[in-house]
Amino acid sequence: MSETQRERSTAGLHAVWAYLRSAPGTYIWLAMLLASTIFLSHLSPHAQEIFLGNRSTNLHHLQEDPIRVLIASAFWLAGGGWPVYAVAYTVFHAQAERWLGTLRWLAVLLIAHIGATYVSEGVLLWAIRNGHAPQSAVHTLDYGVSYALAGIVAVLAYHLVRPWRWVYIAGVVVFYGVPLLIAQTFTAVGHFTAVLLGFACYPLTRSRSAPWDPAASQLFSRFR
């Protein structure tokens, strides 16, 4: 490797490290999700079910030990694979944390994660009491980071200038609303609730930097 190549490689590593440090909460969380994913891969399917069941935000655990499971459930992935979440966290979580700041970013994701969990499980409780779901559903597995992600995806709408903001909002509503129309599952209710909670976090965005205009970006200008 030539001296020029080494300098470019070093500069590239410094740029990557600087980007990671600009969103510490996002990438610490992502690293923990990688560790938990590797850990689960060494368990049998039956052991995984038992292990995750003890960390599930189901109706039983929300009544018995809500704080523990609300925290614990946010460190395990429910499908999709870690690389998919690595991309999603970089595209959405990292951008939101850099824009809002770590504390406000954390507030949004907690509002979405906790609020959507209680609303979705409340819907499930209603279904059980009205005979639309079996009593055993109180132990249904419910864990993962997707509610928090949905809330962050939604709040990023305020990082865009109009009319791009309305296009983005329409896309988010369609993406999360169609599954709810097709199948009224408690997880679909949870995801759409998280989106609404993310939109409701507008007050946390008011003092942030000016909205981004995609049309004024260098990437967009290359296609003009």
PDB file of C-alpha atoms in Angstrom:
ATOM      1  CA  MET A   1       0.000   0.000   0.000  1.00  0.00           C
ATOM      2  CA  SER A   2       1.374   3.363  -1.029  1.00  0.00           C
ATOM      3  CA  GLU A   3       1.705   6.357   1.281  1.00  0.00           C
ATOM      4  CA  THR A   4      -1.217   8.075  -0.457  1.00  0.00           C
ATOM      5  CA  GLN A   5      -3.422   5.013  -0.032  1.00  0.00           C
ATOM      6  CA  ARG A   6      -2.536   4.783   3.658  1.00  0.00           C
ATOM      7  CA  GLU A   7      -3.390   8.445   4.151  1.00  0.00           C
ATOM      8  CA  ARG A   8      -6.733   7.969   2.436  1.00  0.00           C
ATOM      9  CA  SER A   9      -7.441   4.880   4.505  1.00  0.00           C
ATOM     10  CA  THR A  10      -6.563   6.705   7.709  1.00  0.00           C
ATOM     11  CA  ALA A  11      -8.679   9.692   6.721  1.00  0.00           C
ATOM     12  CA  GLY A  12     -11.575   7.366   5.940  1.00  0.00           C
ATOM     13  CA  LEU A  13     -11.305   5.649   9.331  1.00  0.00           C
ATOM     14  CA  HIS A  14     -11.203   9.015  11.072  1.00  0.00           C
ATOM     15  CA  ALA A  15     -14.320  10.109   9.166  1.00  0.00           C
ATOM     16  CA  VAL A  16     -16.182   6.922  10.127  1.00  0.00           C
ATOM     17  CA  TRP A  17     -15.157   7.278  13.775  1.00  0.00           C
ATOM     18  CA  ALA A  18     -16.230  10.937  13.796  1.00  0.00           C
ATOM     19  CA  TYR A  19     -19.617   9.956  12.386  1.00  0.00           C
ATOM     20  CA  LEU A  20     -20.088   7.225  14.995  1.00  0.00           C
ATOM     21  CA  ARG A  21     -19.203   9.664  17.782  1.00  0.00           C
ATOM     22  CA  SER A  22     -21.756  12.148  16.438  1.00  0.00           C
ATOM     23  CA  ALA A  23     -24.557   9.716  17.383  1.00  0.00           C
ATOM     24  CA  PRO A  24     -23.214   7.832  20.430  1.00  0.00           C
ATOM     25  CA  GLY A  25     -26.574   6.596  21.701  1.00  0.00           C
ATOM     26  CA  THR A  26     -27.486   5.084  18.354  1.00  0.00           C
ATOM     27  CA  TYR A  27     -24.279   3.128  17.890  1.00  0.00           C
ATOM     28  CA  ILE A  28     -23.878   2.008  21.502  1.00  0.00           C
ATOM     29  CA  TRP A  29     -27.416   0.635  21.283  1.00  0.00           C
ATOM     30  CA  LEU A  30     -26.646  -0.978  17.937  1.00  0.00           C
ATOM     31  CA  ALA A  31     -23.514  -2.601  19.385  1.00  0.00           C
ATOM     32  CA  MET A  32     -25.565  -4.010  22.253  1.00  0.00           C
ATOM     33  CA  LEU A  33     -28.078  -5.386  19.769  1.00  0.00           C
ATOM     34  CA  LEU A  34     -25.242  -7.096  17.908  1.00  0.00           C
ATOM     35  CA  ALA A  35     -24.040  -8.682  21.152  1.00  0.00           C
ATOM     36  CA  SER A  36     -27.545  -9.859  22.061  1.00  0.00           C
ATOM     37  CA  THR A  37     -28.079 -11.250  18.556  1.00  0.00           C
ATOM     38  CA  ILE A  38     -24.846 -13.248  18.755  1.00  0.00           C
ATOM     39  CA  PHE A  39     -25.832 -14.499  22.211  1.00  0.00           C
ATOM     40  CA  LEU A  40     -29.237 -15.705  20.991  1.00  0.00           C
ATOM     41  CA  SER A  41     -27.669 -17.476  18.030  1.00  0.00           C
ATOM     42  CA  HIS A  42     -26.002 -19.882  20.472  1.00  0.00           C
ATOM     43  CA  LEU A  43     -29.312 -20.891  22.064  1.00  0.00           C
ATOM     44  CA  SER A  44     -31.701 -23.536  20.818  1.00  0.00           C
ATOM     45  CA  PRO A  45     -35.077 -22.347  19.497  1.00  0.00           C
ATOM     46  CA  HIS A  46     -36.769 -23.592  22.660  1.00  0.00           C
ATOM     47  CA  ALA A  47     -34.242 -21.855  24.918  1.00  0.00           C
ATOM     48  CA  GLN A  48     -34.635 -18.665  22.886  1.00  0.00           C
ATOM     49  CA  GLU A  49     -38.401 -18.725  23.378  1.00  0.00           C
ATOM     50  CA  ILE A  50     -38.058 -19.128  27.132  1.00  0.00           C
ATOM     51  CA  PHE A  51     -35.335 -16.484  27.386  1.00  0.00           C
ATOM     52  CA  LEU A  52     -37.225 -13.904  25.319  1.00  0.00           C
ATOM     53  CA  GLY A  53     -40.485 -14.775  27.020  1.00  0.00           C
ATOM     54  CA  ASN A  54     -38.990 -13.613  30.305  1.00  0.00           C
ATOM     55  CA  ARG A  55     -38.187 -10.258  28.675  1.00  0.00           C
ATOM     56  CA  SER A  56     -41.433  -9.829  26.780  1.00  0.00           C
ATOM     57  CA  THR A  57     -43.688  -6.818  27.334  1.00  0.00           C
ATOM     58  CA  ASN A  58     -46.746  -9.039  27.374  1.00  0.00           C
ATOM     59  CA  LEU A  59     -49.793  -8.381  29.547  1.00  0.00           C
ATOM     60  CA  HIS A  60     -48.579 -10.659  32.328  1.00  0.00           C
ATOM     61  CA  HIS A  61     -45.172  -8.994  32.666  1.00  0.00           C
ATOM     62  CA  LEU A  62     -46.541  -5.466  32.271  1.00  0.00           C
ATOM     63  CA  GLN A  63     -48.700  -6.137  35.305  1.00  0.00           C
ATOM     64  CA  GLU A  64     -46.035  -7.891  37.371  1.00  0.00           C
ATOM     65  CA  ASP A  65     -42.763  -6.120  36.451  1.00  0.00           C
ATOM     66  CA  PRO A  66     -43.323  -3.371  33.854  1.00  0.00           C
ATOM     67  CA  ILE A  67     -40.106  -1.355  34.236  1.00  0.00           C
ATOM     68  CA  ARG A  68     -37.840  -4.389  33.866  1.00  0.00           C
ATOM     69  CA  VAL A  69     -39.485  -5.719  30.707  1.00  0.00           C
ATOM     70  CA  LEU A  70     -39.904  -2.300  29.082  1.00  0.00           C
ATOM     71  CA  ILE A  71     -36.144  -1.852  29.349  1.00  0.00           C
ATOM     72  CA  ALA A  72     -35.132  -5.453  28.660  1.00  0.00           C
ATOM     73  CA  SER A  73     -37.373  -5.851  25.608  1.00  0.00           C
ATOM     74  CA  ALA A  74     -35.536  -3.038  23.806  1.00  0.00           C
ATOM     75  CA  PHE A  75     -32.266  -4.970  23.526  1.00  0.00           C
ATOM     76  CA  TRP A  76     -33.411  -7.915  21.396  1.00  0.00           C
ATOM     77  CA  LEU A  77     -34.285  -8.016  17.709  1.00  0.00           C
ATOM     78  CA  ALA A  78     -37.571  -9.515  16.566  1.00  0.00           C
ATOM     79  CA  GLY A  79     -36.660 -10.595  13.045  1.00  0.00           C
ATOM     80  CA  GLY A  80     -35.076  -8.805  10.109  1.00  0.00           C
ATOM     81  CA  GLY A  81     -31.470  -9.513  11.051  1.00  0.00           C
ATOM     82  CA  TRP A  82     -28.883  -7.210  12.610  1.00  0.00           C
ATOM     83  CA  PRO A  83     -27.487  -5.872   9.274  1.00  0.00           C
ATOM     84  CA  VAL A  84     -30.964  -4.611   8.328  1.00  0.00           C
ATOM     85  CA  TYR A  85     -31.212  -2.757  11.620  1.00  0.00           C
ATOM     86  CA  ALA A  86     -27.673  -1.409  11.227  1.00  0.00           C
ATOM     87  CA  VAL A  87     -28.820   0.294   8.023  1.00  0.00           C
ATOM     88  CA  ALA A  88     -32.095   1.485   9.560  1.00  0.00           C
ATOM     89  CA  TYR A  89     -30.324   2.881  12.628  1.00  0.00           C
ATOM     90  CA  THR A  90     -27.838   4.742  10.449  1.00  0.00           C
ATOM     91  CA  VAL A  91     -30.529   6.147   8.152  1.00  0.00           C
ATOM     92  CA  PHE A  92     -33.007   7.123  10.866  1.00  0.00           C
ATOM     93  CA  HIS A  93     -31.753   6.914  14.455  1.00  0.00           C
ATOM     94  CA  ALA A  94     -28.334   8.453  13.787  1.00  0.00           C
ATOM     95  CA  GLN A  95     -29.840  11.328  11.805  1.00  0.00           C
ATOM     96  CA  ALA A  96     -32.415  12.006  14.515  1.00  0.00           C
ATOM     97  CA  GLU A  97     -29.831  11.907  17.300  1.00  0.00           C
ATOM     98  CA  ARG A  98     -27.475  14.252  15.463  1.00  0.00           C
ATOM     99  CA  TRP A  99     -30.341  16.662  14.794  1.00  0.00           C
ATOM    100  CA  LEU A 100     -32.214  16.518  18.110  1.00  0.00           C
ATOM    101  CA  GLY A 101     -29.328  15.795  20.443  1.00  0.00           C
ATOM    102  CA  THR A 102     -29.001  12.597  22.447  1.00  0.00           C
ATOM    103  CA  LEU A 103     -31.423  13.519  25.255  1.00  0.00           C
ATOM    104  CA  ARG A 104     -34.279  14.585  22.965  1.00  0.00           C
ATOM    105  CA  TRP A 105     -33.674  11.601  20.682  1.00  0.00           C
ATOM    106  CA  LEU A 106     -33.870   9.349  23.734  1.00  0.00           C
ATOM    107  CA  ALA A 107     -37.084  11.050  24.863  1.00  0.00           C
ATOM    108  CA  VAL A 108     -38.759  10.441  21.497  1.00  0.00           C
ATOM    109  CA  LEU A 109     -37.820   6.786  21.314  1.00  0.00           C
ATOM    110  CA  LEU A 110     -38.924   6.158  24.910  1.00  0.00           C
ATOM    111  CA  ILE A 111     -42.275   7.852  24.284  1.00  0.00           C
ATOM    112  CA  ALA A 112     -42.782   5.716  21.176  1.00  0.00           C
ATOM    113  CA  HIS A 113     -41.549   2.467  22.730  1.00  0.00           C
ATOM    114  CA  ILE A 114     -43.492   2.753  25.995  1.00  0.00           C
ATOM    115  CA  GLY A 115     -46.604   4.418  24.616  1.00  0.00           C
ATOM    116  CA  ALA A 116     -47.011   2.022  21.692  1.00  0.00           C
ATOM    117  CA  THR A 117     -46.411  -0.978  23.947  1.00  0.00           C
ATOM    118  CA  TYR A 118     -49.187  -0.005  26.333  1.00  0.00           C
ATOM    119  CA  VAL A 119     -51.646   0.916  23.578  1.00  0.00           C
ATOM    120  CA  SER A 120     -51.038  -2.301  21.621  1.00  0.00           C
ATOM    121  CA  GLU A 121     -51.224  -4.476  24.714  1.00  0.00           C
ATOM    122  CA  GLY A 122     -54.351  -2.595  25.782  1.00  0.00           C
ATOM    123  CA  VAL A 123     -55.941  -3.504  22.465  1.00  0.00           C
ATOM    124  CA  LEU A 124     -54.919  -7.124  23.023  1.00  0.00           C
ATOM    125  CA  LEU A 125     -56.463  -7.047  26.520  1.00  0.00           C
ATOM    126  CA  TRP A 126     -59.695  -5.722  25.035  1.00  0.00           C
ATOM    127  CA  ALA A 127     -59.645  -8.544  22.456  1.00  0.00           C
ATOM    128  CA  ILE A 128     -59.161 -11.155  25.185  1.00  0.00           C
ATOM    129  CA  ARG A 129     -61.976  -9.788  27.341  1.00  0.00           C
ATOM    130  CA  ASN A 130     -64.341  -9.670  24.374  1.00  0.00           C
ATOM    131  CA  GLY A 131     -63.554 -13.161  23.146  1.00  0.00           C
ATOM    132  CA  HIS A 132     -61.552 -12.130  20.085  1.00  0.00           C
ATOM    133  CA  ALA A 133     -58.298 -13.613  21.420  1.00  0.00           C
ATOM    134  CA  PRO A 134     -57.586 -16.559  23.729  1.00  0.00           C
ATOM    135  CA  GLN A 135     -56.714 -16.066  27.403  1.00  0.00           C
ATOM    136  CA  SER A 136     -53.262 -17.498  26.662  1.00  0.00           C
ATOM    137  CA  ALA A 137     -52.505 -14.322  24.693  1.00  0.00           C
ATOM    138  CA  VAL A 138     -51.534 -12.628  27.975  1.00  0.00           C
ATOM    139  CA  HIS A 139     -48.200 -14.439  27.501  1.00  0.00           C
ATOM    140  CA  THR A 140     -47.743 -13.472  23.839  1.00  0.00           C
ATOM    141  CA  LEU A 141     -44.148 -12.632  22.905  1.00  0.00           C
ATOM    142  CA  ASP A 142     -43.727  -8.890  22.460  1.00  0.00           C
ATOM    143  CA  TYR A 143     -40.199  -7.520  22.336  1.00  0.00           C
ATOM    144  CA  GLY A 144     -37.898  -5.637  20.004  1.00  0.00           C
ATOM    145  CA  VAL A 145     -36.969  -2.152  18.875  1.00  0.00           C
ATOM    146  CA  SER A 146     -39.421  -1.536  16.054  1.00  0.00           C
ATOM    147  CA  TYR A 147     -41.812   0.721  17.990  1.00  0.00           C
ATOM    148  CA  ALA A 148     -38.966   3.049  18.926  1.00  0.00           C
ATOM    149  CA  LEU A 149     -37.758   3.025  15.323  1.00  0.00           C
ATOM    150  CA  ALA A 150     -41.235   3.881  14.021  1.00  0.00           C
ATOM    151  CA  GLY A 151     -41.423   6.850  16.375  1.00  0.00           C
ATOM    152  CA  ILE A 152     -38.038   8.129  15.231  1.00  0.00           C
ATOM    153  CA  VAL A 153     -38.953   7.661  11.575  1.00  0.00           C
ATOM    154  CA  ALA A 154     -42.041   9.801  12.179  1.00  0.00           C
ATOM    155  CA  VAL A 155     -40.361  12.631  14.093  1.00  0.00           C
ATOM    156  CA  LEU A 156     -37.809  13.053  11.308  1.00  0.00           C
ATOM    157  CA  ALA A 157     -40.622  14.519   9.197  1.00  0.00           C
ATOM    158  CA  TYR A 158     -39.951  17.816  10.963  1.00  0.00           C
ATOM    159  CA  HIS A 159     -36.360  17.744   9.752  1.00  0.00           C
ATOM    160  CA  LEU A 160     -37.598  18.317   6.192  1.00  0.00           C
ATOM    161  CA  VAL A 161     -38.819  21.528   4.596  1.00  0.00           C
ATOM    162  CA  ARG A 162     -42.245  21.723   3.004  1.00  0.00           C
ATOM    163  CA  PRO A 163     -43.439  20.312   0.622  1.00  0.00           C
ATOM    164  CA  TRP A 164     -40.997  17.430   1.138  1.00  0.00           C
ATOM    165  CA  ARG A 165     -42.311  17.078   4.688  1.00  0.00           C
ATOM    166  CA  TRP A 166     -45.812  16.264   3.465  1.00  0.00           C
ATOM    167  CA  VAL A 167     -44.506  13.732   0.946  1.00  0.00           C
ATOM    168  CA  TYR A 168     -42.472  12.060   3.693  1.00  0.00           C
ATOM    169  CA  ILE A 169     -45.419  12.024   6.122  1.00  0.00           C
ATOM    170  CA  ALA A 170     -47.658  10.477   3.458  1.00  0.00           C
ATOM    171  CA  GLY A 171     -45.047   7.759   2.829  1.00  0.00           C
ATOM    172  CA  VAL A 172     -44.707   6.986   6.536  1.00  0.00           C
ATOM    173  CA  VAL A 173     -48.483   6.816   7.041  1.00  0.00           C
ATOM    174  CA  VAL A 174     -48.899   4.483   4.064  1.00  0.00           C
ATOM    175  CA  PHE A 175     -45.967   2.266   5.102  1.00  0.00           C
ATOM    176  CA  TYR A 176     -47.288   1.745   8.623  1.00  0.00           C
ATOM    177  CA  GLY A 177     -50.987   2.174   7.900  1.00  0.00           C
ATOM    178  CA  VAL A 178     -51.427  -0.454   5.185  1.00  0.00           C
ATOM    179  CA  PRO A 179     -50.436  -3.389   7.469  1.00  0.00           C
ATOM    180  CA  LEU A 180     -52.975  -2.114  10.014  1.00  0.00           C
ATOM    181  CA  LEU A 181     -55.719  -2.068   7.367  1.00  0.00           C
ATOM    182  CA  ILE A 182     -54.807  -5.542   6.120  1.00  0.00           C
ATOM    183  CA  ALA A 183     -54.512  -7.266   9.507  1.00  0.00           C
ATOM    184  CA  GLN A 184     -55.548  -5.607  12.753  1.00  0.00           C
ATOM    185  CA  THR A 185     -52.885  -7.307  14.874  1.00  0.00           C
ATOM    186  CA  PHE A 186     -51.654  -5.786  18.111  1.00  0.00           C
ATOM    187  CA  THR A 187     -48.194  -5.247  16.594  1.00  0.00           C
ATOM    188  CA  ALA A 188     -49.680  -3.348  13.635  1.00  0.00           C
ATOM    189  CA  VAL A 189     -51.590  -1.217  16.139  1.00  0.00           C
ATOM    190  CA  GLY A 190     -48.357  -0.693  18.064  1.00  0.00           C
ATOM    191  CA  HIS A 191     -46.380   0.436  15.024  1.00  0.00           C
ATOM    192  CA  PHE A 192     -49.043   2.898  13.892  1.00  0.00           C
ATOM    193  CA  THR A 193     -49.391   4.214  17.444  1.00  0.00           C
ATOM    194  CA  ALA A 194     -45.625   4.732  17.592  1.00  0.00           C
ATOM    195  CA  VAL A 195     -45.805   6.741  14.368  1.00  0.00           C
ATOM    196  CA  LEU A 196     -48.546   8.970  15.794  1.00  0.00           C
ATOM    197  CA  LEU A 197     -46.527   9.469  18.969  1.00  0.00           C
ATOM    198  CA  GLY A 198     -43.497  10.379  16.879  1.00  0.00           C
ATOM    199  CA  PHE A 199     -45.518  13.006  15.038  1.00  0.00           C
ATOM    200  CA  ALA A 200     -46.781  14.269  18.406  1.00  0.00           C
ATOM    201  CA  CYS A 201     -43.189  14.923  19.518  1.00  0.00           C
ATOM    202  CA  TYR A 202     -43.075  18.078  17.386  1.00  0.00           C
ATOM    203  CA  PRO A 203     -42.502  20.322  20.462  1.00  0.00           C
ATOM    204  CA  LEU A 204     -39.136  18.599  21.000  1.00  0.00           C
ATOM    205  CA  THR A 205     -38.017  19.708  17.525  1.00  0.00           C
ATOM    206  CA  ARG A 206     -38.828  23.418  17.690  1.00  0.00           C
ATOM    207  CA  SER A 207     -35.437  24.705  18.825  1.00  0.00           C
ATOM    208  CA  ARG A 208     -33.414  22.422  16.575  1.00  0.00           C
ATOM    209  CA  SER A 209     -31.543  23.463  13.431  1.00  0.00           C
ATOM    210  CA  ALA A 210     -33.382  24.607  10.310  1.00  0.00           C
ATOM    211  CA  PRO A 211     -35.187  21.876   8.312  1.00  0.00           C
ATOM    212  CA  TRP A 212     -33.225  20.162   5.563  1.00  0.00           C
ATOM    213  CA  ASP A 213     -34.063  20.896   1.936  1.00  0.00           C
ATOM    214  CA  PRO A 214     -33.272  17.854  -0.250  1.00  0.00           C
ATOM    215  CA  ALA A 215     -33.574  19.990  -3.381  1.00  0.00           C
ATOM    216  CA  ALA A 216     -30.669  22.142  -2.202  1.00  0.00           C
ATOM    217  CA  SER A 217     -28.375  19.199  -1.433  1.00  0.00           C
ATOM    218  CA  GLN A 218     -25.351  18.391  -3.581  1.00  0.00           C
ATOM    219  CA  LEU A 219     -26.665  14.890  -4.279  1.00  0.00           C
ATOM    220  CA  PHE A 220     -29.915  16.249  -5.713  1.00  0.00           C
ATOM    221  CA  SER A 221     -28.167  18.927  -7.754  1.00  0.00           C
ATOM    222  CA  ARG A 222     -26.158  16.324  -9.657  1.00  0.00           C
ATOM    223  CA  PHE A 223     -29.355  15.048 -11.287  1.00  0.00           C
ATOM    224  CA  ARG A 224     -30.550  18.441 -12.469  1.00  0.00           C
TER     225      ARG A 224
END
